[in-house]
Coordinates of C-alpha atoms in Angstrom, one line a residue:
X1 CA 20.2 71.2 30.4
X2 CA 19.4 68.7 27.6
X3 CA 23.2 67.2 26.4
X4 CA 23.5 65.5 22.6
X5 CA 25.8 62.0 22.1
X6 CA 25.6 60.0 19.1
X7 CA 25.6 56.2 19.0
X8 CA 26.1 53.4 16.3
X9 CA 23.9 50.0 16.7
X10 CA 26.0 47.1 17.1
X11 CA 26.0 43.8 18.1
X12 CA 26.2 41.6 21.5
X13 CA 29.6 40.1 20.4
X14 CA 32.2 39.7 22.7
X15 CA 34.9 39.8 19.9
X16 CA 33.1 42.9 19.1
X17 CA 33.3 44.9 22.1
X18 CA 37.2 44.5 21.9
X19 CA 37.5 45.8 18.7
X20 CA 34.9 48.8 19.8
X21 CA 37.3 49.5 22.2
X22 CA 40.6 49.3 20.4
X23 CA 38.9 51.9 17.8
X24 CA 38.0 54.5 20.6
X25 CA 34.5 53.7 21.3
X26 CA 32.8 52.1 24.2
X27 CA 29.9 49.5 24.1
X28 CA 26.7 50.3 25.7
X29 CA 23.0 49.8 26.1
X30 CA 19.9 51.3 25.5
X31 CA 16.6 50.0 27.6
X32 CA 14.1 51.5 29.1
X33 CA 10.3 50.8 30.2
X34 CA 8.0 49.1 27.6
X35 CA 10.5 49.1 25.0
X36 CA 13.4 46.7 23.4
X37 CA 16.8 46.9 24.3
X38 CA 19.2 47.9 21.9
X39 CA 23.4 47.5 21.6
X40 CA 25.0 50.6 21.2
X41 CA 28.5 52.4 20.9
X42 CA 29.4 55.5 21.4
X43 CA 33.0 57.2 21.1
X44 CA 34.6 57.6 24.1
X45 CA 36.3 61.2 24.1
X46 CA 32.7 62.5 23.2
X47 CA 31.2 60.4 25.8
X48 CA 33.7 61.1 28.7
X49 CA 33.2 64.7 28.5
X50 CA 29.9 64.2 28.7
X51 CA 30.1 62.6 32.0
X52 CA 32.4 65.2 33.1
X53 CA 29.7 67.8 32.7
X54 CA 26.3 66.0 33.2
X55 CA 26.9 62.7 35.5
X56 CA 23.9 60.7 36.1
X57 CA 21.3 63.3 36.1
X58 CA 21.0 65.3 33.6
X59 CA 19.1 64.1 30.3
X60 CA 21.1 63.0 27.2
X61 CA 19.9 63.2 23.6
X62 CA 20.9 60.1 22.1
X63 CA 20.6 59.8 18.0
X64 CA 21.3 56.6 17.3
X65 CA 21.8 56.0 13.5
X66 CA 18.8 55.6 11.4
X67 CA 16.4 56.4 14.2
X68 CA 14.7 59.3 15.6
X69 CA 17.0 60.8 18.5
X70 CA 15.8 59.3 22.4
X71 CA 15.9 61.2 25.8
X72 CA 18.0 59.1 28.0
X73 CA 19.8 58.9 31.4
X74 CA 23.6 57.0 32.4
X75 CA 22.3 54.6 34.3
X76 CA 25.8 52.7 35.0
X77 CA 29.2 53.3 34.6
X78 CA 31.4 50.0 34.5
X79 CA 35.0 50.6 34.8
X80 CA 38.3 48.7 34.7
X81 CA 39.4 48.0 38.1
X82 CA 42.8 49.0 38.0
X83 CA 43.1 51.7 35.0
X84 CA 40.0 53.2 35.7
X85 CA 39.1 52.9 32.1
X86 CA 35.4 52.8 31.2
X87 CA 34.2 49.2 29.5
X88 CA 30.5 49.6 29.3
X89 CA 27.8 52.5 29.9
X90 CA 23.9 51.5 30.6
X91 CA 21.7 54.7 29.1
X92 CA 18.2 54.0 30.2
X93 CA 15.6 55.4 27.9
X94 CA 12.7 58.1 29.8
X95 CA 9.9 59.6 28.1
X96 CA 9.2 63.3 29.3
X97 CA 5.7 62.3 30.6
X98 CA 6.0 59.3 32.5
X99 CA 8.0 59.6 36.4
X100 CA 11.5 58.1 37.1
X101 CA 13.2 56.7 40.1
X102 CA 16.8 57.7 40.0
X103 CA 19.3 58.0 42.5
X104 CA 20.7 61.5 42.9
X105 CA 24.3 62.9 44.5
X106 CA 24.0 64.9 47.8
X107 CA 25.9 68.2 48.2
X108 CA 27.2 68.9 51.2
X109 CA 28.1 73.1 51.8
X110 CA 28.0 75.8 54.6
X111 CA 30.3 75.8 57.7
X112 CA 29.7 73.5 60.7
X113 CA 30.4 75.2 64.0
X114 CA 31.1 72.0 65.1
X115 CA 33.7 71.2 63.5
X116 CA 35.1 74.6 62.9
X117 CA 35.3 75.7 66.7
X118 CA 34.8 72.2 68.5
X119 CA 37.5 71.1 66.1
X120 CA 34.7 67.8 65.0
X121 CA 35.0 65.8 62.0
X122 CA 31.8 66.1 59.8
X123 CA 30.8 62.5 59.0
X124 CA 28.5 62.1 55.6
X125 CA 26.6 58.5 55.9
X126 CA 25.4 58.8 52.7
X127 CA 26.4 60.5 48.9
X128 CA 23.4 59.7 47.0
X129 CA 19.3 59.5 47.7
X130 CA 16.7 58.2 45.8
X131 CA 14.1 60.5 44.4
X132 CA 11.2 60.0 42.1
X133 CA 10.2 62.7 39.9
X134 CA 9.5 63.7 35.9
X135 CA 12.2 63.9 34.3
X136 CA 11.7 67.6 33.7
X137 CA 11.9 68.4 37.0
X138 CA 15.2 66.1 37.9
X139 CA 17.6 67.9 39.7
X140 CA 21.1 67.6 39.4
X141 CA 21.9 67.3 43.0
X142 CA 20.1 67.6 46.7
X143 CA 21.9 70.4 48.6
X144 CA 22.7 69.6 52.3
X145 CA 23.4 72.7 54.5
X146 CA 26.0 71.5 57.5
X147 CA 25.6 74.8 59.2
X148 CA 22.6 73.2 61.5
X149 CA 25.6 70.7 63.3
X150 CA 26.4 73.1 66.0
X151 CA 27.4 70.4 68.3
X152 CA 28.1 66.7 68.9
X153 CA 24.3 65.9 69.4
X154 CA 23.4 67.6 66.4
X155 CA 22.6 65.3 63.0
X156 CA 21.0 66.3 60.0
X157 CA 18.2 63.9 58.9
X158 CA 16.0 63.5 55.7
X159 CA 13.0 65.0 57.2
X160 CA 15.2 68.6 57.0
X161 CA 15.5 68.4 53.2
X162 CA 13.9 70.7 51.3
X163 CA 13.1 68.9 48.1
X164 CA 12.5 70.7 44.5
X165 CA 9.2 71.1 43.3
X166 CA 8.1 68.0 41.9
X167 CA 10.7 65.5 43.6
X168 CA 9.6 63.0 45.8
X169 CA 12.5 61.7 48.4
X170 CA 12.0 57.7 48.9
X171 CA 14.2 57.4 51.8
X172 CA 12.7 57.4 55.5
X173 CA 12.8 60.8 56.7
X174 CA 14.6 59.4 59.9
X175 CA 17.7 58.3 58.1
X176 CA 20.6 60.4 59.2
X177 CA 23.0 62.0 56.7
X178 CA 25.2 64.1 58.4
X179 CA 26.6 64.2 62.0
X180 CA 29.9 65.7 63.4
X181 CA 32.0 63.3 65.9
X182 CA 34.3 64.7 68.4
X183 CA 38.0 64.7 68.1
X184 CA 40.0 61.7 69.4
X185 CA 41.8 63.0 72.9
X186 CA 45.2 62.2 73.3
X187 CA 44.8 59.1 75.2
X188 CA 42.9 57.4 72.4
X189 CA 45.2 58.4 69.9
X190 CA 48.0 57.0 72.1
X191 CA 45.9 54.0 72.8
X192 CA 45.0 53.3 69.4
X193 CA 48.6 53.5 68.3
X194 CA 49.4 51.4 71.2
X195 CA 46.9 48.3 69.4
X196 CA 48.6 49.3 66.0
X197 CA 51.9 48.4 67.8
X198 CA 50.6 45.4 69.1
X199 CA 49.3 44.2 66.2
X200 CA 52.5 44.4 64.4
X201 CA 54.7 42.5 67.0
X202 CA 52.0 39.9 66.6
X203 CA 51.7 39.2 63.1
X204 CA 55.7 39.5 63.6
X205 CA 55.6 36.9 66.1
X206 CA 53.5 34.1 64.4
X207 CA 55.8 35.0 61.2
X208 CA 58.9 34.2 62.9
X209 CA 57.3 31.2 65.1
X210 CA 56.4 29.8 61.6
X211 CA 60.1 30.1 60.1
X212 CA 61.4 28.6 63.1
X213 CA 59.0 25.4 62.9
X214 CA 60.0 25.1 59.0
X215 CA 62.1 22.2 58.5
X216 CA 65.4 22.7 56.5
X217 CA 65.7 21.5 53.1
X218 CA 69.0 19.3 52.9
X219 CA 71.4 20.7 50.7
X220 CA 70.0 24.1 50.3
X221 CA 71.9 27.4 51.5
X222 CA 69.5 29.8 53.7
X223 CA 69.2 33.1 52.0
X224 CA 71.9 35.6 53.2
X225 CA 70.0 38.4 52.4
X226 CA 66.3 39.4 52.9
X227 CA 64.5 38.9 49.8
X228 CA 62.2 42.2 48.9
X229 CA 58.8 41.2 47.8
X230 CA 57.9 40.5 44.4
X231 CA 56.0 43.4 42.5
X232 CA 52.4 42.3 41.4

C-alpha cells in the first residue's frame, strides 16, 4: 500500500516552525542516503491520518512543491510531552532498488495455554525488531504466534520467526520475545503489600522526624489545617 502527502519547502527558522504550527501544519524533514536534506511542512489533519493508517512502515508518496513526487518512510515522530501533540516528523527518503534497515512492530496473537489454564501472565520483551529488506517487500508488521507458551519454561525466541520473503531479521536469533511468568501466590502478594506498607510508614516517619527537628519561626502561627498540595 503506497499512501500520498503533500508538503511545502520551508525554512530552518525557529520563528517559523511556530507559525507552521499555529496555521495547522507541522515542520518536518526530508533526508535520505546520497541526497540533501530538505525542510518541509506538511498539514497536520492530512498527516495524522496518515499515521493512523500506515505507521512507520508503509511507504509514503511525498510531492513536495515544484518537484517530482519521492518515496519515503516516517522515520520519527516527536511529540509534546504532555499534550501528546506532534512538533516534528523525520520522512527518510528510499529508492525502490536500494535495501533499508527499519525497525518494524511485532504482533503478538493466538492463545497461550499458559496463561489461559495456568492462569500466567504473557510477558513481551520486545515491540519492535529490526529487519533489512527492499522496500517493496517491507512488511507492515512481524506476526508472533503465543500459542507455542504452553508452560512456564516455554519462551519464544527469534530463531522461531518466520520472516517474509525478502526480509532479513538483524537481531540474534537467541533473543527472547515472549515468555509467560507464573502467577504471584498469595503469600507474595501479601508480602509485597507488606514492603508497600512498610515503605509508607517510612517515608512517613523521616517526614515527621524532619518537622519535629524544624525550628519555629518566632512570631509565626503553625498552620491549623493541613495544607493540600499545590496543583502543577
Amino acid at each position: 500500500m503506497t499512501l500520498k502527502l503533500q508538503a511545502k519547502i520551508r525554512t530552518a527558522n525557529k520563528t517559523e516552525k511556530i507559525k507552521i504550527r499555529k496555521s495547522g501544519l507541522i515542520p518536518a524533514v526530508l533526508y535520505g542516503h546520497g541526497i540533501k536534506n530538505q525542510n518541509l511542512s506538511v498539514e497536520k489533519k492530512v498527516f495524522e491520518k496518515i499515521y493512523r493508517e500506515a505507521g512507520e512502515s508503509t511507504i509514503i508518496e511525498t510531492e513536495i512543491e515544484g518537484q517530482h513526487p519521492v518515496k519515503a518512510l516516517i522515520q520519527d515522530v516527536t511529540r509534546h510531552p504532555t499534550t501528546g501533540d506532534i512538533l516534528h516528523v523525520d520522512f527518510y527518503q528510499i529508492r525502490m532498488d536500494e535495501k533499508i534497515t527499519h525497525d518494524i512492530p511485532l504482533s503478538f496473537v493466538g492463545e497461550s495455554k499458559a496463561v489461559k489454564e495456568l492462569g500466567g501472565i504473557l510477558v513481551k520483551n520486545l515491540s519492535t525488531l529490526s529487519i533489512r529488506c527492499l522496500p517493496a517487500d517491507l512488511p507492515s508488521e512481524l506476526t508472533v504466534d503465543i500459542s507455542i507458551l504452553l508452560d512456564f519454561e516455554s519462551r519464544i525466541t527469534v530463531a522461531e520467526l518466520i520472516a517474509p520473503k525478502g526480509v532479513e531479521i538483524l537481531a540474534k536469533p537467541e533473543e527472547v520475545l515472549a515468555v509467560v511468568e507464573p502467577p504471584r501466590s498469595e503469600e507474595e502478594l501479601k508480602a509485597l503489600d507488606e514492603k508497600v506498607e512498610e515503605k509508607i510508614e517510612e517515608v512517613e516517619k523521616v517526614e515527621k522526624e524532619k518537622k519535629e527537628e524544624e525550628p519555629e519561626v518566632e512570631g509565626t502561627e503553625k498552620p491549623k489545617a493541613e495544607t493540600k498540595p499545590e496543583k502543577k
